Amino acid sequence: MKPTIRDVASYANVSISTVSRVMNAPETVAEEKRVKVLEAIEALQYQPNAFARGLIYKKSDTLGVMIPDIENPYYAGLIRGMQDAAVVLGHSLMICNTDRDKERTLAYVQSFFEKQVDGIVFASDSLHKEYYEEMQRLRLPYVLASTNAPEYEIPSVDIDDEQGAYEAVKHLIDSGHRRIGMICFPLDKTISGQPRYDGFARALREAGLNKFVSCVAYAEHRFEDAYEAASQLLARHPELTAVFAASDEFAMGLISYLRDRGRSVPEHVSVIGFDNIRMAHMFIPKLTTIEQPTYDIGYRCVCKLHELITTGEVEVLREKLPHRLIIRESTRRR
Amino acid sequence: MKPTIRDVASYANVSISTVSRVMNAPETVAEEKRVKVLEAIEALQYQPNAFARGLIYKKSDTLGVMIPDIENPYYAGLIRGMQDAAVVLGHSLMICNTDRDKERTLAYVQSFFEKQVDGIVFASDSLHKEYYEEMQRLRLPYVLASTNAPEYEIPSVDIDDEQGAYEAVKHLIDSGHRRIGMICFPLDKTISGQPRYDGFARALREAGLNKFVSCVAYAEHRFEDAYEAASQLLARHPELTAVFAASDEFAMGLISYLRDRGRSVPEHVSVIGFDNIRMAHMFIPKLTTIEQPTYDIGYRCVCKLHELITTGEVEVLREKLPHRLIIRESTRRR
DNA sequence: AGGTTTTCTGAAAACCTTTTCAAATTACAT
DNA sequence: ATGTAATTTGAAAAGGTTTTCAGAAAACCT
């Protein structure tokens, strides 16, 4: 049986209060007893029971994390950043994979609540009304990572997607391209959908390329969807010399499609992605893309959640981190 | 303040014992009171406190998971499998990223222990002596995923790496290749190191290709290491027509190197990988590889840990799951 | 030495549940 | 109606810790 504070106390011939004090406020106990207790702890390999402490402190030092699709490499950096922040702030992370399924997400929230997590971070997925209402009901602190909620006052950290998309397309235009298409997320995706399309359209309009704002094909999240979308886009608009893919995975699907049709990148078509996932520089050709600071987003959003938990509020509600254009091999001057 | 069982009891005009019974053994309480209690629970949105229950049941229904490198896509499938198994068995997962750092790993073990996890799964990383001893000391149940411990009696689930590697190289030989090299993990990696090399060597010897068993370059885990290793291997052995890469990421590093040297795959050199990570079929060329059933490994190892926790032992100690050769585009007949 | 602070210590309450045990109530049999 | 068995209920203990409070011991001052 695991030793308890009682065992330590009797081993050291003191009361349990003294043992507790040695661990939580050592300066208040006399030198002599303190070393006896320390010895007893060492001898018995005592470790305090987290349930008992949780009962008193009413917190678990654990944070719940909702990941929409753990297989998507985009989340790797995010998780790593969260981990590191969690370590320095003394939290543990409980990660779960929602598959973007509402019921499943709600079930996890429920489970997190019962396990008394101190807070939750929702990554990437839109904050659906159901989620919002459930979180209100449970009164659990939470933040949004890599997404935000325009309609509610929820702390979030992400990038300026509209501006990022704008810069991506601007890069294409500055490189001499005029006939530009896009592979886009469904517009109801709060973050990756509408804003990235808006950035695309703004860059085109600014350059007087209005007729191309409708050169868009839609894909859900995965490589295969993008491959399919690419086939539709190129069938409708064979004249395109450049395409903005709303994610690196889309870019890879697109490039694979082009390759299968005997057209090469960047010789025939320039492709720019979004995210800069790790694979972006391993792919052939290496992907030109907009880098999201995923590590920092993860790191910051855990800090923010911590802030929310400890102080009850956050300094800045919607935090935007800087993105960056990375020029590699999948785009070229025309 | 969160409602407690007391609040429910007084709301329903019964004792707390009755409320508890309604939740844990409803058939023992009279219909009439039962509905009153249920109404009270609903009205107050009561949820039992996991700390208090943990104190009594001495378990948290939480499993700790050690992942060496969360950014490595290999682990994505593994985690997904674990998640799914955890859900059906009523567990939650606490995932952490060890960076293969011993101190960090030990610190996490410590933290898991304090949080009273019911068991731990170590993924992939070798079970170092320090880990083994610490786990003995803490007397926590644990299993190994995608690795095993030849020297200790620890439950594990993985594949037959030696045989997988053998089949990979056999495929190269059967396709007419004779001059075959390998990019290998350091041999002290219990699983990905020595056994995959042994499979490589066995296939070569069996085909009378003894002189090539030393055509090996070593890389740590990442793409960049493999790129570097490729340059060494090809510098020493420019005559190679095929290479067995001990992981898909190695294969990608190797192919990138070849591409940068103007040699293409599979036209000039055939490359076979190992793992079948998701990226393997997105890469250009699509990777021929040995598929590891990562999802199943994850799933099974959580089941196994559950078995170990509940019964105190496991049916089969070292479980091997089937692998499979997947032929795609990175290899061709010679 | 006597009184007053200060330092140190232990008993007990609190945190929230489950479960045992005994008491109270009901149902049943004669 | 009476005794017995079965059902239902609540009081209290247990689980392991932190913390308050009061008392004991030590230190200080005059």
XYZ file of C-alpha atoms (C1' of nucleotides) in Angstrom, chain A residues 55 58 116, chain B residues 1-25 29 36-42 44-50 52-53 56-57, chain C residues 15-20, chain D residues 10-15:
59
model
C -10.426 17.974 -2.843
C -10.431 22.432 -5.924
C -12.061 18.689 -12.730
C -20.188 27.312 -6.342
C -20.586 23.866 -7.771
C -23.443 21.960 -6.171
C -22.448 18.998 -4.025
C -24.249 15.862 -3.131
C -25.461 17.676 0.000
C -27.242 20.285 -2.049
C -28.969 17.608 -4.048
C -29.961 15.774 -0.892
C -31.551 18.761 0.767
C -33.229 19.843 -2.461
C -34.803 16.401 -2.727
C -35.421 16.042 0.997
C -33.450 12.847 1.388
C -30.116 11.914 2.888
C -26.901 12.041 0.920
C -26.716 8.268 1.094
C -29.867 8.037 -0.940
C -28.537 10.394 -3.553
C -25.385 8.374 -3.803
C -27.417 5.219 -4.192
C -29.522 6.699 -6.942
C -26.335 7.173 -8.896
C -24.570 3.930 -8.096
C -27.305 1.387 -7.417
C -34.073 2.958 -3.804
C -37.223 13.184 -6.745
C -33.475 12.783 -6.603
C -33.176 12.602 -10.358
C -35.152 15.810 -10.635
C -32.919 17.478 -8.091
C -29.811 16.381 -9.954
C -31.214 17.793 -13.151
C -29.043 21.701 -9.866
C -26.927 20.403 -12.754
C -25.103 18.270 -10.260
C -21.985 16.355 -11.263
C -20.072 14.230 -8.802
C -16.607 15.390 -7.849
C -13.912 13.207 -9.323
C -13.795 12.631 -3.847
C -14.526 9.511 -5.829
C -12.450 6.278 -2.400
C -11.918 4.167 -5.482
C -13.141 19.087 1.312
C -16.995 15.336 -1.182
C -18.009 10.996 -1.929
C -19.055 5.804 -1.049
C -20.230 2.200 1.920
C -21.184 -0.271 6.142
C -30.029 7.608 7.301
C -25.993 8.241 10.474
C -21.407 7.750 10.587
C -16.889 6.289 9.201
C -13.409 6.259 5.836
C -10.341 7.953 2.286
